[in-house]
Amino acid sequence: MRKSEWYKSGTVTTLSLLDTDVHRISGLPRQGRTREKLEMNLHHQLTQREADGRPIRVGLIGAGRFGNMYLAQARNIPGIHVAAVADINVERARNAFALAGWPDSLIADSVADALEHRTTAIVGSSAELFRGDIDVIVEATGNPIVGIDHALRAFAATQHIIMVTVEADALAGPALARRAEQAGVVYSMAYGDQPALIMELVDWARTSGFDVVCAGKGAKYLSHYHEMNPDNVWENWEFSKELTDSGQLNPYMHTSFRDGTKAAIEMAAVANAAALVPSDEGLTFTPGDVEQIATICRPASTGGVLAHEGSVDVMSSVTREGDWIPHNTQEGVFVVVKATNAYVADCFVEYPWHPDPSGQYAALYRPYHYVGLELNISIANAAIRGVATGSPVGFYADVVATAKRDLTAGEFLDGEGGYTVWGKLVSAARSTSTHALPVALAHHVELVRDVPKGEIVNWDDVKMDDSLTTALELRRETEALFVSA
């Protein structure tokens, strides 16, 4: 297979020109100077791996939207070989390749053949991907129970894992991160999704000497969203009827995106990775624009909405009446920091930092996230640098099942985006002390007691599914980490 079929021609030549220019301009020995730059720059290191014939071998599990977007970029990146894609719906996976413009000549009959000839296998079973000659597994199924199982298999095979399935991270991420460390591999959030991008801002803030007051994102929210279900979900989106009737959109998934569950899951992942503690009252979804971030996301004692500093929150991009706010935070991510002294507070005002009225708090904002198109930042960091683009450091936050309506004993809960519960963000302290049921485990479990609307479901309210042994084990490990801490 010619390398030009896998990445843009001229990439290696560009590296050679850079090497020559550095040598000429700096006067330093060529080899040492170039190596220094390679160590600092991921793209240069990927280009070198391409030149050396040792690309990062990637296995993707799940050919949904996130996976599709990555496939659309992967052949344009030097030093990357997507060796295999696994999806229980093989036809969907084949359609993903067609959508991404992959030629049939690059599709292999088996994983072994793909590894030998630098092509890509499409398989129906993920089991074929857990082998030593694949370096990084991307878990993008969206199923937290399956995601946990895939992570454990990757660790056993000494593979790094990029956990796109943030639901699994919110359920048992702290325990998974600990097991990854024991296995000597990287367990990472997926760059391109908002949690990893928020973590990049958190790292910027702390590396710059700031305390993080709040980390968060924007999303559309109205007060009735917590009651939304798959029957009325499209009334709360801006999609055309032609699209919603086409069957291309998953009503359960889009319900979870709007009823507050997905936002809670993503912010739990951030809190656990950044050691931030959410309010036990949940996310506020306070309406506001970009210039109001620092004014809103500061403690209530200073005029904001936070219960305390060092927290997470989500701002709404519409007013409570449903009107879109100009220059809103929709799709963006942010971090709010506090001035360390009077001189820094003056700097907040002098530069375009969007400070609060007191000048003590300021926000840094990234207005977009490109989902799977940015995923390779995580893959390269894991395989080349051995670091994660965000990973749990403890158990600080949880997403608990909360009744959407009055629930009756004998009913079966249907999890995220369903008819019975939505996910509420609370502190790990509250979750463990009240024995709250994680929303990720509220699937196909029977209620043994009535639960009023708005109340949190706890473990004693349900009869657990005996098939969830592995997920329950990892969940217990996660809760034990809070207790031990």
CSV table of C-alpha atoms in Angstrom, one decimal:
chain,number,residue,atom,x,y,z
A,1,MET,CA,0.0,0.0,0.0
A,2,ARG,CA,1.5,3.3,-1.0
A,3,LYS,CA,1.8,5.8,1.8
A,4,SER,CA,0.3,8.5,-0.4
A,5,GLU,CA,-3.0,6.6,-0.2
A,6,TRP,CA,-3.1,7.1,3.6
A,7,TYR,CA,-1.9,10.7,4.1
A,8,LYS,CA,-1.3,13.8,2.1
A,9,SER,CA,1.8,13.6,-0.1
A,10,GLY,CA,4.5,16.0,0.9
A,11,THR,CA,4.2,15.5,4.6
A,12,VAL,CA,7.6,13.9,5.0
A,13,THR,CA,9.1,16.5,2.7
A,14,THR,CA,7.7,19.2,4.9
A,15,LEU,CA,9.4,17.6,7.9
A,16,SER,CA,12.7,17.6,6.0
A,17,LEU,CA,12.3,21.3,5.1
A,18,LEU,CA,11.5,22.1,8.8
A,19,ASP,CA,14.6,20.1,9.9
A,20,THR,CA,16.8,22.1,7.4
A,21,ASP,CA,15.3,25.4,8.3
A,22,VAL,CA,15.8,24.8,12.1
A,23,HIS,CA,19.4,23.7,11.5
A,24,ARG,CA,20.1,26.8,9.3
A,25,ILE,CA,18.4,29.3,11.6
A,26,SER,CA,19.5,28.0,15.0
A,27,GLY,CA,23.0,26.9,14.2
A,28,LEU,CA,22.4,23.9,16.5
A,29,PRO,CA,23.2,20.3,15.6
A,30,ARG,CA,20.4,19.2,13.3
A,31,GLN,CA,19.6,15.9,15.0
A,32,GLY,CA,19.3,17.3,18.5
A,33,ARG,CA,17.3,20.3,17.6
A,34,THR,CA,14.8,18.3,15.5
A,35,ARG,CA,14.4,15.8,18.2
A,36,GLU,CA,13.5,18.5,20.7
A,37,LYS,CA,10.8,19.8,18.4
A,38,LEU,CA,9.5,16.3,17.8
A,39,GLU,CA,9.1,15.8,21.5
A,40,MET,CA,7.1,19.0,21.8
A,41,ASN,CA,4.8,18.7,18.8
A,42,LEU,CA,2.3,15.8,18.3
A,43,HIS,CA,2.0,16.3,14.6
A,44,HIS,CA,5.8,16.2,14.1
A,45,GLN,CA,5.9,13.0,16.1
A,46,LEU,CA,3.1,11.4,14.1
A,47,THR,CA,4.9,12.4,10.9
A,48,GLN,CA,8.0,10.7,12.2
A,49,ARG,CA,6.1,7.6,13.0
A,50,GLU,CA,4.8,7.6,9.5
A,51,ALA,CA,8.3,8.0,8.1
A,52,ASP,CA,9.5,5.1,10.3
A,53,GLY,CA,6.7,2.8,9.2
A,54,ARG,CA,5.3,2.4,12.8
A,55,PRO,CA,1.9,4.1,12.9
A,56,ILE,CA,-0.4,4.1,15.9
A,57,ARG,CA,-2.8,1.2,15.4
A,58,VAL,CA,-6.3,2.1,16.4
A,59,GLY,CA,-9.4,-0.1,17.0
A,60,LEU,CA,-12.7,1.7,17.0
A,61,ILE,CA,-15.8,0.1,18.7
A,62,GLY,CA,-19.0,1.7,17.6
A,63,ALA,CA,-19.7,3.2,14.1
A,64,GLY,CA,-22.1,5.9,15.2
A,65,ARG,CA,-21.9,9.6,14.7
A,66,PHE,CA,-18.7,10.1,16.8
A,67,GLY,CA,-16.9,7.2,15.0
A,68,ASN,CA,-18.1,8.4,11.6
A,69,MET,CA,-16.6,11.8,12.2
A,70,TYR,CA,-13.2,10.3,13.2
A,71,LEU,CA,-13.1,8.1,10.2
A,72,ALA,CA,-13.7,11.1,8.0
A,73,GLN,CA,-10.4,12.5,9.3
A,74,ALA,CA,-8.3,9.5,9.9
A,75,ARG,CA,-6.8,9.0,6.5
A,76,ASN,CA,-5.6,12.6,6.5
A,77,ILE,CA,-3.5,12.1,9.6
A,78,PRO,CA,0.1,10.8,9.3
A,79,GLY,CA,1.2,8.1,11.7
A,80,ILE,CA,-2.4,6.7,12.2
A,81,HIS,CA,-3.7,3.3,11.1
A,82,VAL,CA,-7.3,2.5,11.9
A,83,ALA,CA,-6.8,-1.2,11.9
A,84,ALA,CA,-10.4,-2.3,12.7
A,85,VAL,CA,-13.9,-1.0,13.3
A,86,ALA,CA,-16.3,-3.2,15.3
A,87,ASP,CA,-20.1,-2.7,15.3
A,88,ILE,CA,-22.8,-5.3,16.0
A,89,ASN,CA,-24.5,-3.7,13.0
A,90,VAL,CA,-21.9,-4.4,10.3
A,91,GLU,CA,-24.0,-2.8,7.6
A,92,ARG,CA,-24.0,0.4,9.6
A,93,ALA,CA,-20.2,0.3,9.8
A,94,ARG,CA,-19.9,-0.2,6.1
A,95,ASN,CA,-22.2,2.8,5.5
A,96,ALA,CA,-19.9,4.8,7.8
A,97,PHE,CA,-16.9,4.0,5.7
A,98,ALA,CA,-18.8,5.0,2.5
A,99,LEU,CA,-19.9,8.2,4.1
A,100,ALA,CA,-16.3,9.0,5.1
A,101,GLY,CA,-15.2,8.4,1.5
A,102,TRP,CA,-13.0,5.3,2.1
A,103,PRO,CA,-12.3,3.3,-1.0
A,104,ASP,CA,-13.2,-0.4,-1.1
A,105,SER,CA,-9.5,-1.2,-1.7
A,106,LEU,CA,-8.7,-0.2,1.9
A,107,ILE,CA,-11.3,-2.6,3.4
A,108,ALA,CA,-9.8,-5.8,4.7
A,109,ASP,CA,-11.3,-9.3,5.2
A,110,SER,CA,-9.8,-9.7,8.7
A,111,VAL,CA,-8.0,-7.8,11.4
A,112,ALA,CA,-4.8,-9.8,10.8
A,113,ASP,CA,-4.9,-8.9,7.1
A,114,ALA,CA,-5.6,-5.3,7.9
A,115,LEU,CA,-2.6,-5.1,10.2
A,116,GLU,CA,-0.3,-6.7,7.6
A,117,HIS,CA,-1.4,-4.6,4.7
A,118,ARG,CA,-2.4,-1.3,6.4
A,119,THR,CA,-6.0,-1.6,5.5
A,120,THR,CA,-9.1,-1.6,7.8
A,121,ALA,CA,-11.2,-4.6,8.9
A,122,ILE,CA,-15.0,-4.3,9.6
A,123,VAL,CA,-16.1,-6.8,12.2
A,124,GLY,CA,-19.2,-7.6,14.1
A,125,SER,CA,-17.5,-8.6,17.3
A,126,SER,CA,-15.4,-6.3,19.4
A,127,ALA,CA,-13.5,-9.4,20.8
A,128,GLU,CA,-11.3,-9.3,17.7
A,129,LEU,CA,-9.9,-5.9,18.6
A,130,PHE,CA,-8.4,-6.8,22.0
A,131,ARG,CA,-5.0,-8.0,20.8
A,132,GLY,CA,-1.5,-6.8,21.5
A,133,ASP,CA,-0.9,-5.4,18.0
A,134,ILE,CA,-3.6,-2.7,18.3
A,135,ASP,CA,-2.3,0.2,20.4
A,136,VAL,CA,-5.4,2.2,21.2
A,137,ILE,CA,-9.1,1.3,21.6
A,138,VAL,CA,-11.7,4.0,21.0
A,139,GLU,CA,-14.9,3.0,22.9
A,140,ALA,CA,-17.8,4.7,21.2
A,141,THR,CA,-20.8,2.4,21.7
A,142,GLY,CA,-22.7,4.8,24.0
A,143,ASN,CA,-23.6,1.9,26.3
A,144,PRO,CA,-22.1,2.3,29.8
A,145,ILE,CA,-22.4,-1.4,30.7
A,146,VAL,CA,-20.7,-2.5,27.5
A,147,GLY,CA,-18.2,0.3,27.7
A,148,ILE,CA,-17.0,-0.8,31.1
A,149,ASP,CA,-16.5,-4.4,29.8
A,150,HIS,CA,-14.6,-3.1,26.8
A,151,ALA,CA,-12.3,-1.0,29.0
A,152,LEU,CA,-11.5,-4.0,31.2
A,153,ARG,CA,-10.7,-6.1,28.1
A,154,ALA,CA,-8.4,-3.3,26.8
A,155,PHE,CA,-6.5,-3.1,30.1
A,156,ALA,CA,-6.0,-6.9,30.0
A,157,ALA,CA,-4.6,-6.6,26.5
A,158,THR,CA,-2.3,-3.6,27.6
A,159,GLN,CA,-4.1,-1.2,25.3
A,160,HIS,CA,-4.9,2.5,25.9
A,161,ILE,CA,-8.5,3.3,25.8
A,162,ILE,CA,-10.3,6.5,24.8
A,163,MET,CA,-13.7,6.5,26.5
A,164,VAL,CA,-16.1,8.3,24.2
A,165,THR,CA,-18.9,6.7,26.2
A,166,VAL,CA,-19.0,9.3,28.9
A,167,GLU,CA,-21.9,7.5,30.5
A,168,ALA,CA,-19.5,4.7,31.6
A,169,ASP,CA,-17.1,7.3,32.9
A,170,ALA,CA,-19.8,8.9,35.1
A,171,LEU,CA,-20.8,5.5,36.4
A,172,ALA,CA,-17.4,4.0,37.2
A,173,GLY,CA,-14.7,6.2,35.8
A,174,PRO,CA,-12.7,6.6,39.0
A,175,ALA,CA,-12.4,2.8,39.3
A,176,LEU,CA,-11.6,2.4,35.6
A,177,ALA,CA,-8.8,5.0,35.9
A,178,ARG,CA,-7.3,3.2,38.8
A,179,ARG,CA,-7.4,-0.1,37.0
A,180,ALA,CA,-5.8,1.5,33.9
A,181,GLU,CA,-3.0,2.8,36.1
A,182,GLN,CA,-2.4,-0.7,37.5
A,183,ALA,CA,-2.3,-2.1,34.0
A,184,GLY,CA,0.2,0.6,32.9
A,185,VAL,CA,-2.1,2.1,30.2
A,186,VAL,CA,-3.9,5.4,29.6
A,187,TYR,CA,-7.6,5.8,30.3
A,188,SER,CA,-8.8,9.0,28.7
A,189,MET,CA,-11.7,11.3,28.0
A,190,ALA,CA,-12.2,11.9,24.3
A,191,TYR,CA,-11.0,15.2,22.9
A,192,GLY,CA,-13.7,16.8,20.8
A,193,ASP,CA,-16.4,16.1,23.4
A,194,GLN,CA,-16.9,18.9,25.8
A,195,PRO,CA,-15.6,17.3,29.0
A,196,ALA,CA,-12.0,16.9,27.6
A,197,LEU,CA,-12.1,20.4,26.2
A,198,ILE,CA,-13.2,21.7,29.6
A,199,MET,CA,-10.3,19.8,31.2
A,200,GLU,CA,-7.9,21.5,28.9
A,201,LEU,CA,-9.2,24.9,30.2
A,202,VAL,CA,-8.9,23.7,33.8
A,203,ASP,CA,-5.3,22.6,33.2
A,204,TRP,CA,-4.6,26.0,31.6
A,205,ALA,CA,-6.0,27.8,34.6
A,206,ARG,CA,-4.2,25.8,37.3
A,207,THR,CA,-0.9,25.8,35.4
A,208,SER,CA,-1.2,29.6,35.1
A,209,GLY,CA,-1.6,29.8,38.9
A,210,PHE,CA,-5.4,30.3,39.2
A,211,ASP,CA,-7.9,28.5,41.4
A,212,VAL,CA,-10.8,27.1,39.4
A,213,VAL,CA,-14.1,28.7,40.6
A,214,CYS,CA,-16.3,26.9,38.1
A,215,ALA,CA,-15.9,24.7,35.0
A,216,GLY,CA,-18.8,24.3,32.7
A,217,LYS,CA,-20.6,24.5,29.3
A,218,GLY,CA,-23.6,25.9,27.5
A,219,ALA,CA,-26.8,24.0,26.6
A,220,LYS,CA,-30.4,24.8,25.7
A,221,TYR,CA,-32.6,24.3,28.7
A,222,LEU,CA,-36.2,25.0,29.7
A,223,SER,CA,-37.9,24.1,33.0
A,224,HIS,CA,-40.2,21.5,31.6
A,225,TYR,CA,-37.3,19.5,30.0
A,226,HIS,CA,-36.9,17.2,33.0
A,227,GLU,CA,-40.4,15.8,32.1
A,228,MET,CA,-39.5,15.2,28.4
A,229,ASN,CA,-39.9,11.7,27.0
A,230,PRO,CA,-39.4,10.1,23.5
A,231,ASP,CA,-43.0,10.8,22.6
A,232,ASN,CA,-42.7,14.6,22.8
A,233,VAL,CA,-39.0,15.0,22.3
A,234,TRP,CA,-39.2,16.5,18.8
A,235,GLU,CA,-41.4,19.3,20.1
A,236,ASN,CA,-38.3,20.5,21.9
A,237,TRP,CA,-35.8,20.4,19.0
A,238,GLU,CA,-35.4,22.5,16.0
A,239,PHE,CA,-35.3,19.6,13.5
A,240,SER,CA,-37.5,19.5,10.4
A,241,LYS,CA,-40.4,17.1,10.5
A,242,GLU,CA,-38.9,15.4,7.4
A,243,LEU,CA,-35.8,14.6,9.4
A,244,THR,CA,-37.6,13.4,12.5
A,245,ASP,CA,-39.9,11.2,10.5
A,246,SER,CA,-36.9,9.7,8.6
A,247,GLY,CA,-35.8,7.4,11.4
A,248,GLN,CA,-32.2,8.8,11.3
A,249,LEU,CA,-32.5,10.3,14.8
A,250,ASN,CA,-32.7,8.3,18.0
A,251,PRO,CA,-35.5,9.8,20.2
A,252,TYR,CA,-34.1,8.3,23.4
A,253,MET,CA,-30.7,9.8,22.8
A,254,HIS,CA,-32.1,13.2,22.0
A,255,THR,CA,-34.3,13.1,25.0
A,256,SER,CA,-31.3,12.6,27.2
A,257,PHE,CA,-29.6,15.5,25.5
A,258,ARG,CA,-32.4,17.8,26.5
A,259,ASP,CA,-33.8,16.5,29.7
A,260,GLY,CA,-30.7,17.4,31.7
A,261,THR,CA,-29.2,13.9,31.8
A,262,LYS,CA,-26.4,14.2,29.3
A,263,ALA,CA,-25.4,17.6,30.7
A,264,ALA,CA,-25.2,16.0,34.2
A,265,ILE,CA,-23.2,13.0,32.9
A,266,GLU,CA,-20.7,15.3,31.2
A,267,MET,CA,-20.3,17.5,34.2
A,268,ALA,CA,-19.9,14.6,36.5
A,269,ALA,CA,-17.0,13.4,34.3
A,270,VAL,CA,-15.4,16.9,34.6
A,271,ALA,CA,-15.9,17.1,38.3
A,272,ASN,CA,-14.3,13.7,38.9
A,273,ALA,CA,-11.4,14.6,36.6
A,274,ALA,CA,-10.8,18.1,38.0
A,275,ALA,CA,-11.6,17.4,41.7
A,276,LEU,CA,-14.6,19.8,41.7
A,277,VAL,CA,-17.7,19.3,43.8
A,278,PRO,CA,-21.1,20.0,42.4
A,279,SER,CA,-24.1,21.4,44.2
A,280,ASP,CA,-26.5,18.8,45.7
A,281,GLU,CA,-29.3,20.8,44.1
A,282,GLY,CA,-28.1,19.9,40.6
A,283,LEU,CA,-27.1,22.1,37.7
A,284,THR,CA,-28.7,25.5,37.6
A,285,PHE,CA,-28.9,26.0,33.8
A,286,THR,CA,-29.0,29.8,34.4
A,287,PRO,CA,-29.6,31.8,31.2
A,288,GLY,CA,-26.9,34.1,30.1
A,289,ASP,CA,-24.5,35.1,27.4
A,290,VAL,CA,-20.7,34.9,27.0
A,291,GLU,CA,-20.0,38.1,28.8
A,292,GLN,CA,-22.1,37.0,31.8
A,293,ILE,CA,-20.3,33.7,32.4
A,294,ALA,CA,-18.1,35.0,35.3
A,295,THR,CA,-21.0,37.0,36.7
A,296,ILE,CA,-23.3,33.9,36.8
A,297,CYS,CA,-20.8,31.2,37.6
A,298,ARG,CA,-19.4,32.7,40.9
A,299,PRO,CA,-20.6,31.9,44.4
A,300,ALA,CA,-24.1,33.0,45.5
A,301,SER,CA,-22.5,35.0,48.3
A,302,THR,CA,-20.9,37.3,45.7
A,303,GLY,CA,-24.0,37.6,43.5
A,304,GLY,CA,-23.7,34.4,41.4
A,305,VAL,CA,-25.5,31.1,41.4
A,306,LEU,CA,-22.9,28.6,42.8
A,307,ALA,CA,-23.2,27.0,46.2
A,308,HIS,CA,-19.5,27.3,46.6
A,309,GLU,CA,-16.2,27.9,44.7
A,310,GLY,CA,-14.6,24.9,43.0
A,311,SER,CA,-17.8,23.6,41.3
A,312,VAL,CA,-19.3,22.9,37.9
A,313,ASP,CA,-22.4,24.2,36.2
A,314,VAL,CA,-24.2,24.6,32.9
A,315,MET,CA,-25.6,27.8,31.5
A,316,SER,CA,-28.8,27.9,29.3
A,317,SER,CA,-28.6,29.5,25.8
A,318,VAL,CA,-32.3,30.5,26.0
A,319,THR,CA,-34.3,32.5,28.5
A,320,ARG,CA,-36.8,30.8,30.7
A,321,GLU,CA,-39.4,31.9,28.2
A,322,GLY,CA,-37.6,30.1,25.4
A,323,ASP,CA,-36.1,33.1,23.5
A,324,TRP,CA,-32.5,32.6,22.2
A,325,ILE,CA,-30.0,34.7,23.9
A,326,PRO,CA,-27.6,36.6,21.6
A,327,HIS,CA,-24.0,35.6,21.9
A,328,ASN,CA,-25.1,32.6,24.1
A,329,THR,CA,-22.8,29.8,25.3
A,330,GLN,CA,-24.5,27.0,23.2
A,331,GLU,CA,-21.9,24.3,22.2
A,332,GLY,CA,-19.1,26.1,24.1
A,333,VAL,CA,-17.1,25.4,27.2
A,334,PHE,CA,-15.7,27.6,29.9
A,335,VAL,CA,-13.7,28.0,33.0
A,336,VAL,CA,-14.1,30.8,35.6
A,337,VAL,CA,-11.1,31.8,37.7
A,338,LYS,CA,-10.5,34.2,40.6
A,339,ALA,CA,-8.0,37.0,40.8
A,340,THR,CA,-5.1,36.1,43.1
A,341,ASN,CA,-4.3,39.7,43.9
A,342,ALA,CA,-5.3,43.3,43.1
A,343,TYR,CA,-2.9,43.5,40.2
A,344,VAL,CA,-4.4,40.5,38.5
A,345,ALA,CA,-7.9,41.9,39.1
A,346,ASP,CA,-6.8,45.0,37.2
A,347,CYS,CA,-5.5,42.8,34.4
A,348,PHE,CA,-8.9,41.1,34.2
A,349,VAL,CA,-10.5,44.5,33.4
A,350,GLU,CA,-7.8,45.7,31.1
A,351,TYR,CA,-7.8,42.7,28.8
A,352,PRO,CA,-11.0,41.2,27.1
A,353,TRP,CA,-11.6,38.6,29.8
A,354,HIS,CA,-15.3,39.2,30.4
A,355,PRO,CA,-14.9,39.8,34.2
A,356,ASP,CA,-17.7,40.0,36.7
A,357,PRO,CA,-18.8,43.5,38.0
A,358,SER,CA,-16.4,43.2,40.9
A,359,GLY,CA,-13.4,42.5,38.7
A,360,GLN,CA,-12.5,39.5,40.9
A,361,TYR,CA,-13.7,36.8,38.6
A,362,ALA,CA,-13.1,36.2,34.9
A,363,ALA,CA,-13.9,33.6,32.3
A,364,LEU,CA,-12.0,31.9,29.5
A,365,TYR,CA,-14.4,30.5,26.8
A,366,ARG,CA,-14.0,28.2,23.9
A,367,PRO,CA,-17.0,28.7,21.6
A,368,TYR,CA,-17.1,25.3,19.8
A,369,HIS,CA,-16.4,21.6,20.0
A,370,TYR,CA,-15.8,19.5,16.9
A,371,VAL,CA,-16.7,16.1,18.4
A,372,GLY,CA,-15.0,13.2,16.5
A,373,LEU,CA,-13.1,15.5,14.1
A,374,GLU,CA,-10.8,16.3,17.1
A,375,LEU,CA,-10.5,12.8,18.5
A,376,ASN,CA,-7.0,12.2,17.3
A,377,ILE,CA,-5.6,14.6,20.0
A,378,SER,CA,-6.6,12.0,22.6
A,379,ILE,CA,-5.2,9.1,20.6
A,380,ALA,CA,-1.9,10.8,19.9
A,381,ASN,CA,-1.5,11.9,23.5
A,382,ALA,CA,-2.2,8.4,24.8
A,383,ALA,CA,0.1,6.5,22.4
A,384,ILE,CA,3.0,9.1,22.1
A,385,ARG,CA,3.1,10.9,25.4
A,386,GLY,CA,1.3,8.4,27.7
A,387,VAL,CA,-1.1,11.0,29.0
A,388,ALA,CA,-4.8,11.4,29.1
A,389,THR,CA,-6.8,14.4,27.8
A,390,GLY,CA,-8.7,14.2,31.1
A,391,SER,CA,-9.2,11.3,33.5
A,392,PRO,CA,-10.8,10.8,36.9
A,393,VAL,CA,-8.7,11.6,39.9
A,394,GLY,CA,-11.4,10.7,42.4
A,395,PHE,CA,-15.1,10.3,43.1
A,396,TYR,CA,-16.5,13.8,43.5
A,397,ALA,CA,-19.8,13.8,41.6
A,398,ASP,CA,-22.5,11.4,40.6
A,399,VAL,CA,-25.6,11.3,38.3
A,400,VAL,CA,-28.6,9.8,40.0
A,401,ALA,CA,-31.9,8.5,38.7
A,402,THR,CA,-34.7,11.0,39.4
A,403,ALA,CA,-38.4,10.4,38.8
A,404,LYS,CA,-39.9,12.2,35.8
A,405,ARG,CA,-43.4,11.4,37.1
A,406,ASP,CA,-45.0,9.5,40.0
A,407,LEU,CA,-43.6,6.0,39.7
A,408,THR,CA,-45.4,2.9,40.9
A,409,ALA,CA,-44.0,-0.4,42.3
A,410,GLY,CA,-43.9,-3.0,39.6
A,411,GLU,CA,-42.8,-0.6,36.9
A,412,PHE,CA,-39.6,-1.0,35.1
A,413,LEU,CA,-37.2,1.9,34.8
A,414,ASP,CA,-35.9,2.7,31.3
A,415,GLY,CA,-32.8,4.7,32.0
A,416,GLU,CA,-31.3,7.7,30.2
A,417,GLY,CA,-33.7,9.4,27.7
A,418,GLY,CA,-36.7,7.3,28.6
A,419,TYR,CA,-40.1,7.8,30.1
A,420,THR,CA,-39.4,7.2,33.8
A,421,VAL,CA,-36.2,8.9,35.1
A,422,TRP,CA,-33.7,11.7,34.3
A,423,GLY,CA,-30.2,12.1,35.6
A,424,LYS,CA,-29.5,14.7,38.3
A,425,LEU,CA,-26.0,15.8,39.2
A,426,VAL,CA,-25.2,15.6,42.9
A,427,SER,CA,-22.0,15.3,45.0
A,428,ALA,CA,-20.6,11.9,45.6
A,429,ALA,CA,-21.1,12.6,49.3
A,430,ARG,CA,-24.8,12.9,48.9
A,431,SER,CA,-25.0,10.0,46.5
A,432,THR,CA,-23.2,7.6,48.8
A,433,SER,CA,-24.9,8.7,52.0
A,434,THR,CA,-28.4,8.4,50.6
A,435,HIS,CA,-27.7,5.2,48.6
A,436,ALA,CA,-28.9,6.9,45.4
A,437,LEU,CA,-29.2,4.8,42.2
A,438,PRO,CA,-26.9,5.9,39.4
A,439,VAL,CA,-29.0,6.7,36.3
A,440,ALA,CA,-26.7,4.4,34.2
A,441,LEU,CA,-28.0,1.4,36.2
A,442,ALA,CA,-31.6,2.4,36.0
A,443,HIS,CA,-32.2,0.3,32.8
A,444,HIS,CA,-34.7,-2.5,32.8
A,445,VAL,CA,-34.8,-2.7,36.6
A,446,GLU,CA,-38.0,-3.2,38.5
A,447,LEU,CA,-39.3,-0.8,41.2
A,448,VAL,CA,-40.3,-2.5,44.4
A,449,ARG,CA,-41.5,0.8,46.0
A,450,ASP,CA,-43.4,3.9,44.8
A,451,VAL,CA,-41.2,6.9,44.0
A,452,PRO,CA,-42.9,10.4,43.8
A,453,LYS,CA,-42.1,12.7,40.9
A,454,GLY,CA,-38.9,14.6,41.5
A,455,GLU,CA,-37.6,12.2,44.1
A,456,ILE,CA,-34.2,10.4,43.7
A,457,VAL,CA,-34.5,6.6,43.3
A,458,ASN,CA,-32.2,4.7,45.6
A,459,TRP,CA,-30.9,1.1,45.6
A,460,ASP,CA,-33.5,-0.1,48.0
A,461,ASP,CA,-36.3,1.0,45.6
A,462,VAL,CA,-35.3,-1.4,42.9
A,463,LYS,CA,-34.6,-5.0,42.2
A,464,MET,CA,-31.3,-5.1,40.4
A,465,ASP,CA,-30.6,-7.0,37.2
A,466,ASP,CA,-28.3,-10.0,38.1
A,467,SER,CA,-26.6,-9.8,34.7
A,468,LEU,CA,-24.9,-6.5,35.7
A,469,THR,CA,-22.2,-8.2,37.7
A,470,THR,CA,-19.1,-6.5,36.2
A,471,ALA,CA,-20.7,-3.0,36.1
A,472,LEU,CA,-21.8,-3.4,39.7
A,473,GLU,CA,-18.3,-4.5,40.8
A,474,LEU,CA,-16.8,-1.4,39.2
A,475,ARG,CA,-19.4,0.8,40.7
A,476,ARG,CA,-18.8,-0.5,44.2
A,477,GLU,CA,-15.1,0.1,43.6
A,478,THR,CA,-15.9,3.7,42.7
A,479,GLU,CA,-18.0,4.2,45.8
A,480,ALA,CA,-15.3,2.7,47.9
A,481,LEU,CA,-12.8,5.2,46.6
A,482,PHE,CA,-15.0,8.0,48.0
A,483,VAL,CA,-15.3,6.3,51.4
A,484,SER,CA,-11.5,5.7,51.6
A,485,ALA,CA,-10.8,9.3,50.6
